[in-house]
Tab-separated table of N, CA and C in Angstrom:
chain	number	residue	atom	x	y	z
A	13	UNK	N	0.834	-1.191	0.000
A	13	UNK	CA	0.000	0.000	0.000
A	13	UNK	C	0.876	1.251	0.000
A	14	UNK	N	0.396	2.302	-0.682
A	14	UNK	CA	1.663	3.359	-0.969
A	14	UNK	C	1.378	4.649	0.017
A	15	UNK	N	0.075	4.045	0.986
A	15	UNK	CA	-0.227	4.986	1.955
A	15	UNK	C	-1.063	6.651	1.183
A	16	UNK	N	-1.434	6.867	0.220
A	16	UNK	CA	-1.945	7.533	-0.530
A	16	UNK	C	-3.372	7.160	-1.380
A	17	UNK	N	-4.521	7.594	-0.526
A	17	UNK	CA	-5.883	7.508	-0.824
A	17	UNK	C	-6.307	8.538	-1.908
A	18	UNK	N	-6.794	8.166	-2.911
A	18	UNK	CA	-7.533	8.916	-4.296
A	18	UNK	C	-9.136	8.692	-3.968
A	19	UNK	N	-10.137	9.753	-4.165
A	19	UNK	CA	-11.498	9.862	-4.492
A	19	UNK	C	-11.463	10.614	-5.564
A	20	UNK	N	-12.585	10.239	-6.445
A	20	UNK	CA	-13.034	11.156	-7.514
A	20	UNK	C	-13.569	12.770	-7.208
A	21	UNK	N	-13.007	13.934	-7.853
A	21	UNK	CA	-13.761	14.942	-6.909
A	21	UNK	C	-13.277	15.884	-5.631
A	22	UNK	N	-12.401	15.011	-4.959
A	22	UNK	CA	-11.958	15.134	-3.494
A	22	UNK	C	-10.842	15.466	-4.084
A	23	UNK	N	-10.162	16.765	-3.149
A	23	UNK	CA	-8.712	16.993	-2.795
A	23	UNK	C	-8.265	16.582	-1.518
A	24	UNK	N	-7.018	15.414	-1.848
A	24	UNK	CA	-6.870	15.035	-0.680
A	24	UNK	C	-4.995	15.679	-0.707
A	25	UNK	N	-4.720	15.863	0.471
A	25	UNK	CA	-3.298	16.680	0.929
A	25	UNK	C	-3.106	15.843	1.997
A	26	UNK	N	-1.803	15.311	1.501
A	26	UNK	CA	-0.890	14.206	2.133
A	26	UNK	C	0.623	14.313	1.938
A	27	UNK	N	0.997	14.466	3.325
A	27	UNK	CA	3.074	14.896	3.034
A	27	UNK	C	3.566	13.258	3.066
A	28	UNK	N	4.010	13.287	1.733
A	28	UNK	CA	5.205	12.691	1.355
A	28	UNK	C	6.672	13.106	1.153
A	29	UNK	N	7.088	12.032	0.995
A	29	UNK	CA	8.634	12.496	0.328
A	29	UNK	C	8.350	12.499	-0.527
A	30	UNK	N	9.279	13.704	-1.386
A	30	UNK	CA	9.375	13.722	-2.864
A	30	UNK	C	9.729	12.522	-3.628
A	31	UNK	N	10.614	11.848	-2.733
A	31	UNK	CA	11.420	10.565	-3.901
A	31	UNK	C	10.230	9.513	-3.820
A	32	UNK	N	9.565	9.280	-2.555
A	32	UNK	CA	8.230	8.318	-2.936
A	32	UNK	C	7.306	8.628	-3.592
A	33	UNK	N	6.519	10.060	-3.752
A	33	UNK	CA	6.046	10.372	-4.556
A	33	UNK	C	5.986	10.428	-5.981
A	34	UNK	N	7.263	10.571	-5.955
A	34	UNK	CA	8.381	10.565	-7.766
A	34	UNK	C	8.001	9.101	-8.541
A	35	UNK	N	8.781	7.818	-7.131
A	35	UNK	CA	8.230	6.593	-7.437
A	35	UNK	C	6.782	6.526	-8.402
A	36	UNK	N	5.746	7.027	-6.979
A	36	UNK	CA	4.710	6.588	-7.163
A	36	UNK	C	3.923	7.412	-8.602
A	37	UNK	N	4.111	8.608	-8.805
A	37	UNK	CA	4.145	8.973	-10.264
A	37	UNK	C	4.170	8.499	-11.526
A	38	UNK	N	5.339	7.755	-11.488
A	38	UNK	CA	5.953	7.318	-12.698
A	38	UNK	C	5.316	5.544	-12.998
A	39	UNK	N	4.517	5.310	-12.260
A	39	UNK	CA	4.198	3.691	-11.958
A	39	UNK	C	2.834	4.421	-12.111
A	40	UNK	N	2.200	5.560	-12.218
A	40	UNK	CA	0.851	5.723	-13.074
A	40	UNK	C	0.440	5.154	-14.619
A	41	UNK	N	-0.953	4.166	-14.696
A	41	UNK	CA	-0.709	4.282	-15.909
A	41	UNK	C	-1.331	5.221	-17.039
A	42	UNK	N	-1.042	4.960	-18.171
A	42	UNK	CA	-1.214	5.978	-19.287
A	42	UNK	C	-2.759	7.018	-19.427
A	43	UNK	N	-3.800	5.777	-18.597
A	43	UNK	CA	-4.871	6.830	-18.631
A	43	UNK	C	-5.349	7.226	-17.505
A	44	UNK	N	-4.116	7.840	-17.008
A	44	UNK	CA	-4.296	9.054	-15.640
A	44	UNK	C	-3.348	10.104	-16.122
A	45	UNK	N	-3.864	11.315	-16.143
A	45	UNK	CA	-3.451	12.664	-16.692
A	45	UNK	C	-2.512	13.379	-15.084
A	46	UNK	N	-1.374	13.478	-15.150
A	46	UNK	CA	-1.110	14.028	-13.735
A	46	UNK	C	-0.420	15.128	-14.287
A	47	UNK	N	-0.716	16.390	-13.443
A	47	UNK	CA	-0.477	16.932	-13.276
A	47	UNK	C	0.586	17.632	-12.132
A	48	UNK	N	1.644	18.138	-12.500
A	48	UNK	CA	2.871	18.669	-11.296
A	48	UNK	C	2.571	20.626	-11.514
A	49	UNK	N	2.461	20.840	-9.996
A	49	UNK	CA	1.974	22.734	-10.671
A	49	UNK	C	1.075	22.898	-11.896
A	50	UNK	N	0.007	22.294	-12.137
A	50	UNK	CA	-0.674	23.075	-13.332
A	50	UNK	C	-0.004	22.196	-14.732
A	51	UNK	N	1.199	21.518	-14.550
A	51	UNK	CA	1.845	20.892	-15.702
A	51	UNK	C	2.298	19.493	-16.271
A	52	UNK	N	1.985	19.515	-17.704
A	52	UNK	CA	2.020	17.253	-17.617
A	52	UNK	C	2.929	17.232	-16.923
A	53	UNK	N	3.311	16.390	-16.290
A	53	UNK	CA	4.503	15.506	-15.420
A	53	UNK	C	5.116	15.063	-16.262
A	54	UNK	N	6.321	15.250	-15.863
A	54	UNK	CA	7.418	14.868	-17.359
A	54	UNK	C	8.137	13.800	-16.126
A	55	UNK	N	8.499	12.760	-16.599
A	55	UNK	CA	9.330	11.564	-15.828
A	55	UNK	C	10.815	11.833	-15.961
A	56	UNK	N	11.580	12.547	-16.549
A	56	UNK	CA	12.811	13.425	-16.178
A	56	UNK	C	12.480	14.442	-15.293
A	57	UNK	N	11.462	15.155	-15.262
A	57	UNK	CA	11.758	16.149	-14.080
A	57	UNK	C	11.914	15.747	-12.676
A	58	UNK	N	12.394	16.323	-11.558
A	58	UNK	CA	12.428	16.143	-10.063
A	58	UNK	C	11.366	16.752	-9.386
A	59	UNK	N	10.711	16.156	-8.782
A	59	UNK	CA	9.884	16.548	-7.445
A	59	UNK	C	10.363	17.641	-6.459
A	60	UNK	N	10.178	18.844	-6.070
A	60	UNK	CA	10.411	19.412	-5.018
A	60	UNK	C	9.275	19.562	-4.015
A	61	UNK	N	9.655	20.175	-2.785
A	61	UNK	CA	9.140	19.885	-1.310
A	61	UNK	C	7.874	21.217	-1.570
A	62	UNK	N	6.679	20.775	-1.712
A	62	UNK	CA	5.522	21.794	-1.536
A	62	UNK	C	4.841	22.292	-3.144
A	63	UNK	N	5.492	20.896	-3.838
A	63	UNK	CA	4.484	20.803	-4.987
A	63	UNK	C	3.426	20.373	-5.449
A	64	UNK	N	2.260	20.949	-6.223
A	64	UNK	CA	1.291	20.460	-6.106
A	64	UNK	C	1.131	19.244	-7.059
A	65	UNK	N	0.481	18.292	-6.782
A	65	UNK	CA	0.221	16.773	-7.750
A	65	UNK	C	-1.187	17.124	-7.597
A	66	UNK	N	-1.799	16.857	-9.068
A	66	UNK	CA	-2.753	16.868	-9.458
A	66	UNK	C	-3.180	15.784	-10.501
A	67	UNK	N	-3.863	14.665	-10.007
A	67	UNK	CA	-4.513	13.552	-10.999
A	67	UNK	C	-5.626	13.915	-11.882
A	68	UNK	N	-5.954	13.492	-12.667
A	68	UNK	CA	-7.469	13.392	-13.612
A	68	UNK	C	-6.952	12.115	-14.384
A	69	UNK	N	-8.490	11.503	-14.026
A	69	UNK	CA	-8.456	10.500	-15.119
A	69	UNK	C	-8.774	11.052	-16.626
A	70	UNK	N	-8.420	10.157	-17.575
A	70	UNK	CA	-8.424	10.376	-19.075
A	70	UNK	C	-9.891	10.008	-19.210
A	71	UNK	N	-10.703	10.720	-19.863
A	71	UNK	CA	-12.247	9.919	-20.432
A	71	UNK	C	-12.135	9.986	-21.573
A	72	UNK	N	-12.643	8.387	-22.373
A	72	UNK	CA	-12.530	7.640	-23.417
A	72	UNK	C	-13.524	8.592	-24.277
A	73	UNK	N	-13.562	9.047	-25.528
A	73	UNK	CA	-14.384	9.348	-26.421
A	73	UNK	C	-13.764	9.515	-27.734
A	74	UNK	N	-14.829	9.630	-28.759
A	74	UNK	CA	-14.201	9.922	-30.150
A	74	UNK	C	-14.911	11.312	-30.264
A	75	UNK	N	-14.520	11.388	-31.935
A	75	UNK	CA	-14.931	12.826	-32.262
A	75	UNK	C	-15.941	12.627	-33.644
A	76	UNK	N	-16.723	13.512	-33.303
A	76	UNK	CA	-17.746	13.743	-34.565
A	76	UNK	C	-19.109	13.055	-33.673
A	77	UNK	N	-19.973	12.461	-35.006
A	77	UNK	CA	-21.086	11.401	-34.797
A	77	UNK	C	-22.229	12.387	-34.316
A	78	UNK	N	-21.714	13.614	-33.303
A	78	UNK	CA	-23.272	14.041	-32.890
A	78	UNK	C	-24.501	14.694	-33.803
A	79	UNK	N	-23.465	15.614	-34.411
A	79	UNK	CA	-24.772	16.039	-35.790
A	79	UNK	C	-25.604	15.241	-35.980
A	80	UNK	N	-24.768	14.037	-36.464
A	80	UNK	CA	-25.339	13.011	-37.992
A	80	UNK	C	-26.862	12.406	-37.058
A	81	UNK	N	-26.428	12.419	-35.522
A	81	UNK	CA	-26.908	12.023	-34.332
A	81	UNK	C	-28.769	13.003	-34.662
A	82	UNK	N	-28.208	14.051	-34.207
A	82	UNK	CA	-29.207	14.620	-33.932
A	82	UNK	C	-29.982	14.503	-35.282
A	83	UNK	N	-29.605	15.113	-36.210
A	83	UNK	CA	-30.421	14.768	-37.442
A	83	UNK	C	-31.215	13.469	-37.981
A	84	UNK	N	-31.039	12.421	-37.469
A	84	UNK	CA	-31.368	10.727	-37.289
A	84	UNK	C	-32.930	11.334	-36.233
A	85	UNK	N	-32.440	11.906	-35.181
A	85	UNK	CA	-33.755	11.659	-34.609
A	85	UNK	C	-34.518	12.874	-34.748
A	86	UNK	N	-34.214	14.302	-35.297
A	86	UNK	CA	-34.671	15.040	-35.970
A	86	UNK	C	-35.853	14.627	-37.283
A	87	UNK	N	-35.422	13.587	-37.925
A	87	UNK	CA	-36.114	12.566	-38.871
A	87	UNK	C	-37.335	12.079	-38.121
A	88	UNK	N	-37.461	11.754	-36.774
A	88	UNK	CA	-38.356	10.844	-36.441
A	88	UNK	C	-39.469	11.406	-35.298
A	89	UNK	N	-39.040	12.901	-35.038
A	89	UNK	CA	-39.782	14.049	-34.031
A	89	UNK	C	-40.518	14.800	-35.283
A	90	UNK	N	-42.009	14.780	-34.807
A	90	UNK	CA	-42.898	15.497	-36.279
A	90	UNK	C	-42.628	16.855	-35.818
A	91	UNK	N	-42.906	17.855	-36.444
A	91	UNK	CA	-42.995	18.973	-36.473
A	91	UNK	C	-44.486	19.528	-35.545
A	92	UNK	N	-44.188	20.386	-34.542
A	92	UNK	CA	-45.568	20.984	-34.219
A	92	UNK	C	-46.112	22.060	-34.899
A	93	UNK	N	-47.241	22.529	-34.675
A	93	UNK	CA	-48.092	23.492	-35.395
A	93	UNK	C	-48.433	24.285	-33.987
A	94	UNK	N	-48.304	23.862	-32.824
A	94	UNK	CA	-49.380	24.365	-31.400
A	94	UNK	C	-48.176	25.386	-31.184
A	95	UNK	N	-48.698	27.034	-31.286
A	95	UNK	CA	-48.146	27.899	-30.940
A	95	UNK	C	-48.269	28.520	-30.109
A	96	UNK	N	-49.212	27.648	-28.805
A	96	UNK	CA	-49.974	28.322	-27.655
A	96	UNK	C	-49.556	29.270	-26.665
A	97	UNK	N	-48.302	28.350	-26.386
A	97	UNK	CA	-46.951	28.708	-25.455
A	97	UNK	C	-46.500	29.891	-26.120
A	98	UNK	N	-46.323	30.379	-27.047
A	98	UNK	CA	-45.701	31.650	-27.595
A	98	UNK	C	-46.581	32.593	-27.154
A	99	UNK	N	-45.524	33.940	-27.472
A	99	UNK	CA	-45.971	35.217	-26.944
A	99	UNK	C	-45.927	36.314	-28.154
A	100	UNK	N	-47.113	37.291	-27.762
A	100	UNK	CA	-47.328	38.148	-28.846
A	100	UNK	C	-46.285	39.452	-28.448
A	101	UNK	N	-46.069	40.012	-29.924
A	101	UNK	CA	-45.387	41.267	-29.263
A	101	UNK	C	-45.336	41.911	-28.025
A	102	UNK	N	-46.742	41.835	-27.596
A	102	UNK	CA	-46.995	42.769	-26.291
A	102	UNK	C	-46.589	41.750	-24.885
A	103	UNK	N	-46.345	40.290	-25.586
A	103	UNK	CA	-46.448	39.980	-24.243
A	103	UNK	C	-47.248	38.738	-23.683
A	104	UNK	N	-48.291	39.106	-24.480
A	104	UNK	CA	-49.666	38.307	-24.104
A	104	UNK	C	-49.166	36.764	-24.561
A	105	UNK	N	-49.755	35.579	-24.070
A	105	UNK	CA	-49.520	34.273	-24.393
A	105	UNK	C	-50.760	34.050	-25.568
A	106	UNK	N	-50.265	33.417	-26.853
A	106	UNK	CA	-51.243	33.579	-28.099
A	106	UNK	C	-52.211	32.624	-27.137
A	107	UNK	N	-52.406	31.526	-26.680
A	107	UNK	CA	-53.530	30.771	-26.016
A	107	UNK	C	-54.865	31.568	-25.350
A	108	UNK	N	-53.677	33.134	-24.216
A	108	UNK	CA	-55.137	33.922	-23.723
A	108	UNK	C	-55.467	34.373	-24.671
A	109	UNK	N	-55.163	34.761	-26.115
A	109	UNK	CA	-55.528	35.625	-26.915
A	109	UNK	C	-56.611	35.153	-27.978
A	110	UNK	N	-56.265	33.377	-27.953
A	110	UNK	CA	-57.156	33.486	-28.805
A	110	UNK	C	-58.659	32.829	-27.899
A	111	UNK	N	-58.217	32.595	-26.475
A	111	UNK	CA	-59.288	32.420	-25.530
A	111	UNK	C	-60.354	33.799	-25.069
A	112	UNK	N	-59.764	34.949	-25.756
A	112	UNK	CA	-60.102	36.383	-25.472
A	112	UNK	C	-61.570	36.198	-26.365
A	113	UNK	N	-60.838	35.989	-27.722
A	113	UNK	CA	-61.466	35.955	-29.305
A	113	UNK	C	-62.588	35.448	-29.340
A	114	UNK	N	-62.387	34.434	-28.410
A	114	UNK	CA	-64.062	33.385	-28.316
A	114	UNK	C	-65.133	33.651	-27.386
């Protein structure tokens, strides 16, 4: 156990040594994003005393697909005509207006 608890969310602040920390860094794997001060962690750099480590996990996704997405179910939502909910210039909801009319 490397004595160092992770939650999702949670900042947790725990004094280590730099050189165990360094260890424990470099034995991260590829889809954890760490951060040293604000910066990727480079595995040549050195650890100093009162730096900040910052984890994020990597989340899996691709790119594109949503358009084509929305337009698929754009295809299959009819079109309304009920303009009830809308409002007239002044304000008024067309529903009281045309409940006025009658």
């Amino acid at each position: 156990s490397s004595g160092i608890n992770a939650e999702y969310g949670r900042q947790i602040t725990k004094a280590v040594s730099s050189s165990h920390c360094q260890e424990l860094l470099e034995q991260f794997p590829p889809n954890i994003l760490c951060l040293v001060n604000g910066r990727v962690f480079d595995k040549s750099s050195k650890l100093q005393q009162y730096d900040t480590v910052t984890l994020h996990p990597k989340l899996c996704g691709g790119k594109g697909g949503f358009g084509s997405m929305l337009r698929a179910i754009g295809a299959q939502i009819e079109a309304t005509t009920n303009n009830d909910a809308c409002r007239d210039l002044s304000g008024k909801r067309l529903r009281d207006v045309k409940c006025e009319k009658l």
